[in-house]
Amino acid sequence: MTNIARFEEELKHFDWSIARHELGYKEGQPLNIGWYCTDRICQTGRAKKLAMIWENHAGEVRRFTFDDMRVLTNTFAAHLRGLGVQPGDRVCVFMDRVPELYIGFLAVLKLGAIVQPLFSAFGDESLLTRLESSGAKVVLTQHKHGLKVRKIRDQLPALETSVIIDAGDRKLADGEVGFDLDNAPKVNDFESYPTTPETPSVLHYTSGTTGQPKGALHVHNSVFSQYLTASWVLDLQESDVYWCTADPGWVTGTSYGIIGPWANGTTQAILDAGFSADRWYGFIAKHKITVWYSAPTAIRLLMKEGEEAPKRHELSSLRHLASVGEPLNAEAVIWSQKVLGLPFHDTFWQTETGSIVITNMPGLPIKPGSMGKPFPGIVATVVDPKTFEPFDHPGAVGLIALRPGWPSMFRQYWNKPEIYASKFVNGWYLSGDRASIDADGYYWFVGRDDDVINTGGHLVGPFEIESALLEHPAVAESAAIGMPDPVNMEVPKAFIALKQGYEPNDDLELEIMNFCRKHLSPLAMPQAIEFVTSLPKNRSGKIMRRVLHAKEWGEEVGDISTLEDE
Ligand code: WT7
């Protein structure tokens, strides 16, 4: 029986208070995610239950109970308090998927500080823009990633301390301290800071069309959305072993790789290793994973490996699959039904929404290729891009619009109130995506409404790529768009107009590529460069990426006269 069956009764009178009630929360009480994910689970008789089964690339396994998590987050929090971390300070976690990442994340929340997770593959420039913006006071990191922080720390006046969790006997630089969690004296009792529902919790950076990445600020109240969607959409139950393949550098890895599942008291398996089909199937078999949350790019990679690979492993433990991040094509759903005996359930949401908002909930018949329907309590629609009013007929393609008010809706872009305000029209929050709704109320994703590139489920802002390119002495103008890719759906491509005196040739292309590699994260790296004499522009001189995009995808360019006026 799925959790949703129980829900269908409750749907008739749905209210977010269901989540507050199930978590035993009473109005006016402090609300701290760190406490709800550890201490509360222990208090509800699950102290000895496994919280985390962790495995690294070498196959080494470590297990942590909820009581271990409680004590270790207390120990980490007490140490950070000793370093001067205060409520409201930003603390960045910049690590591979080691246990300290998960423990450190919750420890920061226990302190009432704001946790800023960053993907450990970021190079020093990607890191610099995001740390500059957040004004982080402390970074929790590993030796190898700490070296990147060391390189830029002179440019970060707010940064006081890098905490290196695996320093060993290495010589540390000024502003670095070592902290060995395994061997630190354990702190059994630690009073979590009495954060309220509106106290800031997590600051996740996400890319837009213009400007540098912006920090979407969440609050402790988000736990109610994350708890309930984890329970009803991912269908997490007491005996499950759940695997979320996302890295906590991205919102899936925190909302559904930390907060949602642990607030439910779910056992999570974590794989800190790169992708290979055999490794992934082997991981499912070894730990008897029952619920699996992944992404279309990973599913396409598995599909590419063929149908023999899954047969080499015992995968019968799986009982529920879900996907997020990009359009889940119908073939992927049909493939998984055939090969794994289960369909992937699509879930649509964003860094900004904090939790799943449109989805194929268990119990709802899946229409392969559709994202499903709004989660209970989410008021969603598709609005006409001209009037911002909902369409009155099914099938019309417009903008996905959500009525703010669910618990995990972001509260601000860090220090960017104008950009935040620009996302709201007629009382709707606009996600920046286009879709249609069919006569049965199912949502069909069409594409992004802006120029953001979604590569393998990761958003990359064209501006970031273009800014890096413009730093090269030969580049006069540039435009970055997504080009089709069989696995990642799209990958960045750069169009470049050269300065006078430079000739397009292979050597220059290679030189620009190498230049980019130093400035951009691997995700944002252009996979192709096309030299052009000029770029299409509107009358005010703005580059029209949409024209390049349409040509690249063999689509109609559309009415350029209107674009020219933009
Ligand atoms: C954007 C948000 C939320 C977790 C990971 C991404 C796209 C997300 C789907 C889906 C089609 C999807 C949208 C959205 N997206 N889920 N099921 N079908 N597109 O978070 O980095 O903030 O990206 O990812 O374009 O706006 P994010």
Coordinates of N, CA, C and O in Angstrom, one line a residue, residues 11 25 35 52 121 237 240 359 445:
L11 N -7.1 14.2 0.7 CA -7.1 15.2 -0.4 C -8.3 16.1 -0.3 O -8.2 17.3 -0.6
Y25 N 4.6 19.2 15.1 CA 4.9 20.6 15.3 C 3.7 21.4 15.7 O 2.7 21.3 15.2
W35 N 17.4 19.6 13.8 CA 16.9 18.8 14.9 C 15.8 17.8 14.4 O 15.8 16.6 14.8
M52 N 22.1 6.4 7.4 CA 23.0 6.6 6.2 C 23.9 5.3 6.0 O 24.6 4.9 6.9
A121 N 32.9 19.9 -7.8 CA 33.7 20.0 -9.0 C 33.9 21.4 -9.5 O 34.6 21.6 -10.5
Q237 N 8.7 4.8 3.0 CA 8.0 4.1 4.1 C 9.1 3.6 5.1 O 10.3 3.6 4.8
D240 N 12.0 1.3 3.9 CA 12.7 1.5 2.7 C 14.2 1.8 2.9 O 14.6 2.3 3.9
T359 N 3.8 16.5 -10.5 CA 4.4 15.2 -10.5 C 3.4 14.1 -10.8 O 2.2 14.2 -10.7
F445 N 5.6 19.3 -20.6 CA 6.7 20.2 -20.6 C 7.0 20.5 -22.1 O 7.1 19.6 -22.9

